[in-house]
mmCIF file of C-alpha atoms in Angstrom:
data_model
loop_
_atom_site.group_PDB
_atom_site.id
_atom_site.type_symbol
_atom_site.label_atom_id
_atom_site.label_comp_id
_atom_site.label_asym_id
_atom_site.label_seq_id
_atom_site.Cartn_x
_atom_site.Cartn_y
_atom_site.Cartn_z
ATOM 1 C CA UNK A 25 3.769 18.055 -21.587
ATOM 2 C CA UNK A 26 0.283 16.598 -23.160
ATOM 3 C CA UNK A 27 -2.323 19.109 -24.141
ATOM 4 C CA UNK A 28 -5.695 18.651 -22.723
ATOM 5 C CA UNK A 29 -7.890 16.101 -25.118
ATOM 6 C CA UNK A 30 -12.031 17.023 -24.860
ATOM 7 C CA UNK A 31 -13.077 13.583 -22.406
ATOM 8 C CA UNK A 32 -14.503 10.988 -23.932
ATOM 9 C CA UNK A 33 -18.174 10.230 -23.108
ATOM 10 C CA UNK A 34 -18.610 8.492 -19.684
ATOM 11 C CA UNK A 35 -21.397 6.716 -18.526
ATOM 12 C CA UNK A 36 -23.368 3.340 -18.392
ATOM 13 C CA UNK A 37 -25.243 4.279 -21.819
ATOM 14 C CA UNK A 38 -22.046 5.509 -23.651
ATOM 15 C CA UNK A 39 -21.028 1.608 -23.154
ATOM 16 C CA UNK A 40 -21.010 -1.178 -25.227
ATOM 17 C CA UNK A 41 -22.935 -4.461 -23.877
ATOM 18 C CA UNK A 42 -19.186 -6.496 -23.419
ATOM 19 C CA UNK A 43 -17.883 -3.248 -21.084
ATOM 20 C CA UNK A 44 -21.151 -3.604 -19.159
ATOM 21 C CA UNK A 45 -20.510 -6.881 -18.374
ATOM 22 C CA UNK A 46 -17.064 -6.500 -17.721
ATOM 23 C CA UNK A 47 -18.488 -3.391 -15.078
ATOM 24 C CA UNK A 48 -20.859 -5.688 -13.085
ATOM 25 C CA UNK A 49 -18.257 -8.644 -12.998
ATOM 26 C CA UNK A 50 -15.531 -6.345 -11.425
ATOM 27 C CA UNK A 51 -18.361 -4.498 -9.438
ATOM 28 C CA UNK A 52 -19.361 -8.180 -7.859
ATOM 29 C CA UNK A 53 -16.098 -9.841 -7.740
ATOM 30 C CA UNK A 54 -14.730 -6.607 -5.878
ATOM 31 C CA UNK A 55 -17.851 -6.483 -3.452
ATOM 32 C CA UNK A 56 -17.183 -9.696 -2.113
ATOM 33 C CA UNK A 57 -13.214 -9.703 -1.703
ATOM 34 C CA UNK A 58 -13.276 -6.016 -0.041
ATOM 35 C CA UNK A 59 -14.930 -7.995 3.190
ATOM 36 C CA UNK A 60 -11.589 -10.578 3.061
ATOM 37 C CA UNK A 61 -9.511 -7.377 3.163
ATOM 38 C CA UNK A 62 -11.295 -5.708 5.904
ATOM 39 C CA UNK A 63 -10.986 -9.055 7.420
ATOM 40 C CA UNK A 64 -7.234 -9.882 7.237
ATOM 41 C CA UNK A 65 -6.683 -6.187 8.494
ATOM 42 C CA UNK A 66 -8.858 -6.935 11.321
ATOM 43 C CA UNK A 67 -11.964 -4.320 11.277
ATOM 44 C CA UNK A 68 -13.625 -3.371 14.869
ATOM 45 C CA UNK A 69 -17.361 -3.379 14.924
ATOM 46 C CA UNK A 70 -16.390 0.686 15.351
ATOM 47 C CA UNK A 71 -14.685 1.141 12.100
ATOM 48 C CA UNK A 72 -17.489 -0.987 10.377
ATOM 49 C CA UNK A 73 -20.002 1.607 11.824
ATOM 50 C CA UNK A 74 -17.313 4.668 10.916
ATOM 51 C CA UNK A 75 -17.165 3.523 7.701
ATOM 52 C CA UNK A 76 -20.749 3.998 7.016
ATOM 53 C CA UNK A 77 -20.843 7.378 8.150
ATOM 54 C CA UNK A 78 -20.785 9.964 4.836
ATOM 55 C CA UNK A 79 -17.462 11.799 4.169
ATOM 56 C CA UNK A 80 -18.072 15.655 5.226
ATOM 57 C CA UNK A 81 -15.099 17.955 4.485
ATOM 58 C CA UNK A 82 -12.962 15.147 2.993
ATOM 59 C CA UNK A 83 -12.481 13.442 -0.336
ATOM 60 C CA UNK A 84 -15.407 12.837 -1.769
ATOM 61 C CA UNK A 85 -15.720 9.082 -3.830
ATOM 62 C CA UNK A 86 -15.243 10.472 -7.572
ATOM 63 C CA UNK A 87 -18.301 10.719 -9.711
ATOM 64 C CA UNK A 88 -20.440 10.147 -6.879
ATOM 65 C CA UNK A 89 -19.795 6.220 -6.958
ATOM 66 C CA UNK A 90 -20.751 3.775 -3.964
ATOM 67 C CA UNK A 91 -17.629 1.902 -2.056
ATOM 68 C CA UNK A 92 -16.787 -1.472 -3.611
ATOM 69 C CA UNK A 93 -14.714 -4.454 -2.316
ATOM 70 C CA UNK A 94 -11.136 -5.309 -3.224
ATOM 71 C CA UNK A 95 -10.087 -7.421 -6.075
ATOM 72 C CA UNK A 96 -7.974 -9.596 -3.746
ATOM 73 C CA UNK A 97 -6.308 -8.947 -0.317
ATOM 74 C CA UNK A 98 -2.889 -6.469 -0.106
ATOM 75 C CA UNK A 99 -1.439 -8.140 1.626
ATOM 76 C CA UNK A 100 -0.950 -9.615 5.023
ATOM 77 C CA UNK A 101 2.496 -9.820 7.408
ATOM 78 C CA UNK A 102 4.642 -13.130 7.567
ATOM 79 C CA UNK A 103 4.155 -15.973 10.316
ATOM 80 C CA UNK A 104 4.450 -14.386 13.762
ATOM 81 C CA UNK A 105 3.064 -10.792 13.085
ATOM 82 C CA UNK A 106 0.083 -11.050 14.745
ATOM 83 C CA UNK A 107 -1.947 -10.722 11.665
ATOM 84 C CA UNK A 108 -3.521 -13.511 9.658
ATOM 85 C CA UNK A 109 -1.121 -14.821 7.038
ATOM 86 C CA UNK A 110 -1.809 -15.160 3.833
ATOM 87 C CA UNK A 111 -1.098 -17.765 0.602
ATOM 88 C CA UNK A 112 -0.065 -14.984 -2.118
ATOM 89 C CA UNK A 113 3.379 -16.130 -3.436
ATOM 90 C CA UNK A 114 5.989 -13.586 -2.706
ATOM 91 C CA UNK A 115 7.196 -11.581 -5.201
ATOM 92 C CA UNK A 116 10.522 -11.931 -7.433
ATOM 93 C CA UNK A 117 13.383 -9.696 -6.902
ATOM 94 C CA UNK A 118 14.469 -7.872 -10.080
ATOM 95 C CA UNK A 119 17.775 -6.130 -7.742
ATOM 96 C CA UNK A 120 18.273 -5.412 -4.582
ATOM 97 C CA UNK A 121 16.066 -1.633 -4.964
ATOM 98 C CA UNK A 122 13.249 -2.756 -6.767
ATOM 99 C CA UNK A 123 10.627 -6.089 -6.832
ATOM 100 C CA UNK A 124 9.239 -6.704 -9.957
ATOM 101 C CA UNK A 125 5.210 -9.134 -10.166
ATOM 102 C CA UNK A 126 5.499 -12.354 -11.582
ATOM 103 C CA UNK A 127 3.949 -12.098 -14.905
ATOM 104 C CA UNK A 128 0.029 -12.577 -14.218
ATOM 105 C CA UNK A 129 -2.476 -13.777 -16.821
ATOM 106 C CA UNK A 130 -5.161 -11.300 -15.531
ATOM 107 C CA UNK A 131 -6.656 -8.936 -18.063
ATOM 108 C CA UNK A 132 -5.872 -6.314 -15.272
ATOM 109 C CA UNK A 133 -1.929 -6.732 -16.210
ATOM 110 C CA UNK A 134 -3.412 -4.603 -19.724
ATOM 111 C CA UNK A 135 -4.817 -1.241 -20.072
ATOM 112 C CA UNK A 136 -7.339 -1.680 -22.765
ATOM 113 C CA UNK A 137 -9.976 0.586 -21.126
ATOM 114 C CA UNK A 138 -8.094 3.388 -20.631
ATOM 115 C CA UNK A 139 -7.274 3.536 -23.979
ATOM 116 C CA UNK A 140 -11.006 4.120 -24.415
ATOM 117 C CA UNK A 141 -11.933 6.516 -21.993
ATOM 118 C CA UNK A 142 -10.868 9.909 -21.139
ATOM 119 C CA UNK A 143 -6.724 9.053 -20.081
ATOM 120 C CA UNK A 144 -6.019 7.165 -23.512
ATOM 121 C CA UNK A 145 -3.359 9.475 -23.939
ATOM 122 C CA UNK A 146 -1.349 8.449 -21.208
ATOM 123 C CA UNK A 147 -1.791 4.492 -22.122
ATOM 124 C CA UNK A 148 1.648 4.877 -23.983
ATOM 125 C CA UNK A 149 3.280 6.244 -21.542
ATOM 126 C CA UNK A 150 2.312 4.024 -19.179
ATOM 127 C CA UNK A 151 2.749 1.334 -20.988
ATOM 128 C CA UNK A 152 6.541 2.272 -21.511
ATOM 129 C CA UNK A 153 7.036 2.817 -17.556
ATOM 130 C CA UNK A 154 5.684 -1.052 -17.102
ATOM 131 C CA UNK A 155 8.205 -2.170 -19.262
ATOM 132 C CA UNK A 156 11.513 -1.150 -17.645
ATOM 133 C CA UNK A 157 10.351 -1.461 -14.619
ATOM 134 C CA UNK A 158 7.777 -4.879 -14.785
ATOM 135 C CA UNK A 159 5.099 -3.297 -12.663
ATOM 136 C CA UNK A 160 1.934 -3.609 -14.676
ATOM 137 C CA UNK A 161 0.618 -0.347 -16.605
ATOM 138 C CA UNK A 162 -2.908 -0.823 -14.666
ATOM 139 C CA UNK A 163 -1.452 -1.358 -11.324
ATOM 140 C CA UNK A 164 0.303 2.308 -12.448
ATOM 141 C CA UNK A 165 -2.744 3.399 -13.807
ATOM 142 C CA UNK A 166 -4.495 2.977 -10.585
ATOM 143 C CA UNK A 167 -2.259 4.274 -8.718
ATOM 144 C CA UNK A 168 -2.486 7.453 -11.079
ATOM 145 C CA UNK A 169 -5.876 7.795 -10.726
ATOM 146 C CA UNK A 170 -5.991 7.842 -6.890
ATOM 147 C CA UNK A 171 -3.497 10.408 -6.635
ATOM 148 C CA UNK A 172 -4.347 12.902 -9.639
ATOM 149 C CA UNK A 173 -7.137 15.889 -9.799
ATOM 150 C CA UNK A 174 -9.583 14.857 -12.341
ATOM 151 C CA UNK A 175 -11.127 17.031 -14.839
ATOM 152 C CA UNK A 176 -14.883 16.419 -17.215
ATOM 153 C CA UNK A 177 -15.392 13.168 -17.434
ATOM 154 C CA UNK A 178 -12.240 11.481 -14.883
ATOM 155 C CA UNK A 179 -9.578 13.152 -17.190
ATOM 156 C CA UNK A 180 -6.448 13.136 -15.006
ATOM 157 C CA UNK A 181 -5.167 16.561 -14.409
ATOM 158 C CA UNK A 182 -1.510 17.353 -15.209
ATOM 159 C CA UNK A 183 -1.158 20.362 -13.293
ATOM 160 C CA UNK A 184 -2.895 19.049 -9.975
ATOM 161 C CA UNK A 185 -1.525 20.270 -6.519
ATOM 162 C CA UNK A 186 -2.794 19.175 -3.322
ATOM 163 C CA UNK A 187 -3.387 22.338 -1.290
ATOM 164 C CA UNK A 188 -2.372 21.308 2.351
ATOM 165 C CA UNK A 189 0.388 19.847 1.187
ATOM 166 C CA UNK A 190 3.804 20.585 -1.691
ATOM 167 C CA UNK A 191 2.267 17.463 -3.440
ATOM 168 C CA UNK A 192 1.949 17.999 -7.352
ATOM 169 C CA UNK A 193 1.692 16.502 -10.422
ATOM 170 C CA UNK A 194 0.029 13.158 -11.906
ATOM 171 C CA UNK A 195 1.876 11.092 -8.820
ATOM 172 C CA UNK A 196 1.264 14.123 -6.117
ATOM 173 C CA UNK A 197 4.908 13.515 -5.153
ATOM 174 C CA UNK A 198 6.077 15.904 -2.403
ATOM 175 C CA UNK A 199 9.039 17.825 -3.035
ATOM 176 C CA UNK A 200 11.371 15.783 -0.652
ATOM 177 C CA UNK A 201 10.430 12.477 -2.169
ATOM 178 C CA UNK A 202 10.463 13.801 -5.198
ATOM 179 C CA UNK A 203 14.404 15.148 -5.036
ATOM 180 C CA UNK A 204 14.947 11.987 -2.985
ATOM 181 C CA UNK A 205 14.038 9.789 -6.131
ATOM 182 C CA UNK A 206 15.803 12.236 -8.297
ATOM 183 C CA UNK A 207 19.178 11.543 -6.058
ATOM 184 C CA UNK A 208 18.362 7.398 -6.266
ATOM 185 C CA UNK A 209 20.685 5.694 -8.456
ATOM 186 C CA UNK A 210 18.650 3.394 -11.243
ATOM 187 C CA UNK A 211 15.811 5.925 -11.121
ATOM 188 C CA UNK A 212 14.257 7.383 -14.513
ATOM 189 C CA UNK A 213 14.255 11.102 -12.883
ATOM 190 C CA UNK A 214 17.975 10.587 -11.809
ATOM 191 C CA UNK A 215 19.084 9.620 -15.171
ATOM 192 C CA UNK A 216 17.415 12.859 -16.525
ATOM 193 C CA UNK A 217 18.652 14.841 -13.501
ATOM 194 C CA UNK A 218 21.981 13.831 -14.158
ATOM 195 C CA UNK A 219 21.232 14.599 -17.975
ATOM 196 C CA UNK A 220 20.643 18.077 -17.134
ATOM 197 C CA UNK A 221 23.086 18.972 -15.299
ATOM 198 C CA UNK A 222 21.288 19.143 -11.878
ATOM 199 C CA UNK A 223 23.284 16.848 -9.786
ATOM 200 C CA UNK A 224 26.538 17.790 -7.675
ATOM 201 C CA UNK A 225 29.612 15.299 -7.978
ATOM 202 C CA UNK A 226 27.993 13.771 -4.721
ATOM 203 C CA UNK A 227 24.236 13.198 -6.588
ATOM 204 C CA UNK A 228 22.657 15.505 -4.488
ATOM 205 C CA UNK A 229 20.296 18.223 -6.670
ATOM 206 C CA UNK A 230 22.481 21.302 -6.545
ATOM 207 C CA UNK A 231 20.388 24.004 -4.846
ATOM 208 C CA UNK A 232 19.796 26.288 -7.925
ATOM 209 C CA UNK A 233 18.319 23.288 -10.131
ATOM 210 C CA UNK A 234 15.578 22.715 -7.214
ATOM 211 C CA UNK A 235 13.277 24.737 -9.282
ATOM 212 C CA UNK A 236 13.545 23.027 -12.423
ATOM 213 C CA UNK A 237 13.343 19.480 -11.151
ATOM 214 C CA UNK A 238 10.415 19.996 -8.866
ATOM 215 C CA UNK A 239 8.860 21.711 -12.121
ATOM 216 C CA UNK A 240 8.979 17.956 -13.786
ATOM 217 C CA UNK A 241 6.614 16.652 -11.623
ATOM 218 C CA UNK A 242 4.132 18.613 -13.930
ATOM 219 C CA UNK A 243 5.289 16.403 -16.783
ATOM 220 C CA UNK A 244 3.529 13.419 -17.749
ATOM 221 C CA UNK A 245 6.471 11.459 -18.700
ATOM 222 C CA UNK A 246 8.511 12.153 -15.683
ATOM 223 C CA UNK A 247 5.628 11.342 -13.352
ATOM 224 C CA UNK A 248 4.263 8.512 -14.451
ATOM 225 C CA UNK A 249 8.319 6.988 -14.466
ATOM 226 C CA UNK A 250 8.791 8.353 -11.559
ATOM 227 C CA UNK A 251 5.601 6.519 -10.679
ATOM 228 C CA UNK A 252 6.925 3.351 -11.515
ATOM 229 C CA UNK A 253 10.389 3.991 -10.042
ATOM 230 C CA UNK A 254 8.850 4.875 -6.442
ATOM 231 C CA UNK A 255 5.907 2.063 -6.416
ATOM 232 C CA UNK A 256 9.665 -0.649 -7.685
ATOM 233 C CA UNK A 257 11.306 0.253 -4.504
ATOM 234 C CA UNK A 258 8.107 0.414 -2.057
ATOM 235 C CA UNK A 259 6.988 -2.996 -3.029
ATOM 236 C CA UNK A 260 10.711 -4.395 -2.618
ATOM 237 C CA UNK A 261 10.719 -2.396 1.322
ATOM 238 C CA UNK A 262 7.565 -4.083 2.326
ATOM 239 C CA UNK A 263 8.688 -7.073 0.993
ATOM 240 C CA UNK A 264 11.754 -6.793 2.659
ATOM 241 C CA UNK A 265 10.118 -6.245 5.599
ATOM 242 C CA UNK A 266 7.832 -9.473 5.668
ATOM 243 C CA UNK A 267 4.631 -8.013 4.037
ATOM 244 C CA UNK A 268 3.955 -11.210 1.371
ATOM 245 C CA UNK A 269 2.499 -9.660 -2.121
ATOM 246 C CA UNK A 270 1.618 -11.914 -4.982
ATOM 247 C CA UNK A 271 1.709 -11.337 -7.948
ATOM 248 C CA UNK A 272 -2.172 -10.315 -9.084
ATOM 249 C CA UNK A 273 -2.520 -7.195 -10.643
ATOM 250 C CA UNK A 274 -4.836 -5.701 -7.846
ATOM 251 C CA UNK A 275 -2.464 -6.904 -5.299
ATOM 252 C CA UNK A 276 0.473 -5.197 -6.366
ATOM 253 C CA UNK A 277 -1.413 -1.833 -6.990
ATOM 254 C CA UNK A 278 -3.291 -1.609 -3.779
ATOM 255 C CA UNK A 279 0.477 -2.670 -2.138
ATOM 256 C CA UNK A 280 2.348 0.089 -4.253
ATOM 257 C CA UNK A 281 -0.224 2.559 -3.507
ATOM 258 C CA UNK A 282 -0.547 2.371 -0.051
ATOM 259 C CA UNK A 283 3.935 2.821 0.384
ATOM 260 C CA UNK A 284 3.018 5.363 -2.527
ATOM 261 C CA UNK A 285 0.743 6.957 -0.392
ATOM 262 C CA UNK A 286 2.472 6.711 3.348
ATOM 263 C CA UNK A 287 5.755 5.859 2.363
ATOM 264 C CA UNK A 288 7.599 2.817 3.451
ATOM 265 C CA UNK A 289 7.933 3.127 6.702
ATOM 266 C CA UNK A 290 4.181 4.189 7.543
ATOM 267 C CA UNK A 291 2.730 1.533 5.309
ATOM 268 C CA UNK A 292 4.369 -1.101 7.047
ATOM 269 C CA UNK A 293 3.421 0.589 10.527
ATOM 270 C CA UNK A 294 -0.076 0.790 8.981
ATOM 271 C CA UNK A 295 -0.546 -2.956 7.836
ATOM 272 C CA UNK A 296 1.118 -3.843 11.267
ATOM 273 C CA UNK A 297 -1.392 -1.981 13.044
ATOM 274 C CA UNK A 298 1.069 -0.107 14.827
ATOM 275 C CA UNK A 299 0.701 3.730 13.423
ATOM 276 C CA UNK A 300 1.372 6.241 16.740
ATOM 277 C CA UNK A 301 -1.692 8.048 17.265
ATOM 278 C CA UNK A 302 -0.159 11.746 16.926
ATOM 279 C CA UNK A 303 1.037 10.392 13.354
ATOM 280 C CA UNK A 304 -2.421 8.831 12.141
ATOM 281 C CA UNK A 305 -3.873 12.246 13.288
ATOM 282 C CA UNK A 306 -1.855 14.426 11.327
ATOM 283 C CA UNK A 307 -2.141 12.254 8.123
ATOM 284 C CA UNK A 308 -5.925 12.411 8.573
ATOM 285 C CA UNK A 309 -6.284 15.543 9.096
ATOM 286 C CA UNK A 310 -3.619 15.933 5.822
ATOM 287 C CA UNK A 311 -6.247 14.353 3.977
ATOM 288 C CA UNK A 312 -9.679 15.548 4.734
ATOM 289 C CA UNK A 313 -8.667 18.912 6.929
ATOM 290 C CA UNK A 314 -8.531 19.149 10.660
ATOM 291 C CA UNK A 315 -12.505 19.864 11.874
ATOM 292 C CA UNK A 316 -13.613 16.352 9.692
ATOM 293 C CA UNK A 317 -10.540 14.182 11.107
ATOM 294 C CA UNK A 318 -11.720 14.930 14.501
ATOM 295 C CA UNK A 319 -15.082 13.891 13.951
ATOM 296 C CA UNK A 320 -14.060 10.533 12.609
ATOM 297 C CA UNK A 321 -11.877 10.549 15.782
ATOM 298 C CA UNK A 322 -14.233 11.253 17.854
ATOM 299 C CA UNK A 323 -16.849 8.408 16.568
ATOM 300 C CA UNK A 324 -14.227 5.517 15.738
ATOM 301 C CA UNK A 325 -12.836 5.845 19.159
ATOM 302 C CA UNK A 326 -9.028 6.589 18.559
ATOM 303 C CA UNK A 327 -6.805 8.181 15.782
ATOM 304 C CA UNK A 328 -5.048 5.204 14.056
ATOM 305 C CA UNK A 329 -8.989 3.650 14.166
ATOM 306 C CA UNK A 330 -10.197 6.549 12.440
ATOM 307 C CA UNK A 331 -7.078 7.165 9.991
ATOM 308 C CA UNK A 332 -6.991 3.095 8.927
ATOM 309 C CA UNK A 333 -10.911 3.450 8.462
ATOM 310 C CA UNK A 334 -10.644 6.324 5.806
ATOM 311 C CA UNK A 335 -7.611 5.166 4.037
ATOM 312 C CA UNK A 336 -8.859 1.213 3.530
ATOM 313 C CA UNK A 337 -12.293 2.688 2.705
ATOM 314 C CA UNK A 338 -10.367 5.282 -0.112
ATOM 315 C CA UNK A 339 -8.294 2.186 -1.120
ATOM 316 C CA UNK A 340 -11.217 0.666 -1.521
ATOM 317 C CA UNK A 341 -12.957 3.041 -3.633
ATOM 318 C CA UNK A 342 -10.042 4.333 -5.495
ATOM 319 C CA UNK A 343 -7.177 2.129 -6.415
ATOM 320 C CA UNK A 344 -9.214 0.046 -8.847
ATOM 321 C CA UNK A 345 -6.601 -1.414 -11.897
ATOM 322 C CA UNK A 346 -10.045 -3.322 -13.209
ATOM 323 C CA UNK A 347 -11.352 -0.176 -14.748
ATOM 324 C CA UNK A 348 -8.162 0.234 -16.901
ATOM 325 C CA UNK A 349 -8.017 -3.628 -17.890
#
């Protein structure tokens, strides 16, 4: 584990006149590609309006900070889909689990402003899980810091549990996809599962080492591989499954986070526009509790209207590699 650090100081005046620049350019750049995402996905006039309605019980934006636009689109579904296709090259194929980015000159693809703000710690860390597995330490950065409880000043929170839900940890991995990538073959957490003694002759966790694996979700290390590990084999099942993600740093972040977030199989429901009502009401109401979901229900018109609405507009908000870079 990493002991807690005091946070660094946060703040327009605590930066220097080169980061403030750097702020409005991602600010403006982001405000104007967040309208080609809502585009591609294909925003009603009634999610537009939803999506200026304040969050009530739900997750409030962090710091008190206004939505802002994407860096680029996600990503948009082959010829044929129904959706709008895209020009993004597809991604290279590292094996036949995991899709690696082609290497991007973007300053995103570094992490030079964590390393001076309140996560600095982590930045090796990170930087380690980028390198075996080629996704780029601010697209796992970001993805960190949509998922993790924040302390003073936006320090992520080691020890951070969800409390609707057995998600924990720096990657708020539940404790079936957590064994699950413990059981995966090529996996950082199955190496060290295997290490440890906690796998039977069939790779399955044996039932009294549950404990102690889920307990490694608490550990920086382990999450922020595991991380990587889990984001590898999401962007090679949406890929596989005709979703077309270039290789920009924002691209393969937002991509990685939304399998990270749904899994595979709802993510490519989700960008297909094809999430069963029942399902996008439960995940809602997962996310910002039952009495909010239905009022976003109620005034977007449907469930899977109301659900895409508060996840693009959290996306939007939240999984932001320019603020590492």
């Amino acid at each position: 584990m990493i002991d807690g650090a005091n946070p660094a100081a946060t703040g327009p005046a605590a930066l220097s006149p080169e980061q403030k620049a750097r702020l409005i350019y991602s600010e403006a750049q982001g405000e104007l590609a967040g309208r080609l995402w809502r585009a591609a996905l294909g925003e009603t006039a009634a999610e537009a309006r939803e999506r200026e309605i304040p969050s009530g019980v739900g997750q409030p934006a962090l710091g008190g900070e206004r939505p802002v636009g994407l860096d680029r689109l996600l990503a948009v579904l082959a010829p044929g889909s129904g959706l709008p296709t895209g020009a993004p090259p597809a991604m290279q194929s590292v094996d036949s689990t995991h899709a690696a980015p082609q290497a991007s000159s973007s300053p995103e693809a570094s992490i030079q402003a964590l390393r001076e703000g309140p996560n600095a710690r982590y930045a090796p860390l990170l930087e380690s899980a980028a390198g075996r597995t080629g996704i780029p330490p601010a697209a796992l950065a970001a993805i960190v810091d949509a998922e993790a409880g924040k302390g003073a000043g936006g320090a992520w929170q080691t020890y951070s549990r969800n409390p609707r839900s057995s998600a924990a940890g720096l990657g708020q991995f539940l404790k079936g996809s957590w064994e699950g990538m413990a059981e995966q073959p090529g996996t950082w957490l199955n190496a060290a599962a295997a290490a440890n003694g906690w796998l039977d002759p069939r790779g399955q966790v044996r039932s009294q080492s549950r404990g102690a694996l889920l307990a490694m979700r608490y550990d920086p290390q382990a999450a922020i591989e595991t991380v990587a590990d889990y984001a590898g084999a999401n962007l090679a099942a949406l890929r596989k499954s005709g979703v077309q993600i270039g290789g920009d740093v924002a691209e393969v972040a937002r991509a990685a986070y939304l399998g990270h977030h749904l899994g595979p199989s709802d993510a490519r429901r989700f960008l297909a526009g094809r999430m069963d009502p029942e399902r996008a009401r439960r995940l809602l109401g997962a996310q910002v509790g039952g009495e909010d979901a239905e009022r976003r229900i109620a005034t977007a018109g449907s469930a899977v209207a109301a659900h895409r609405t508060w996840l693009l507009g959290y996306v939007e908000r939240h999984v932001r590699p320019d603020r590492f870079a």
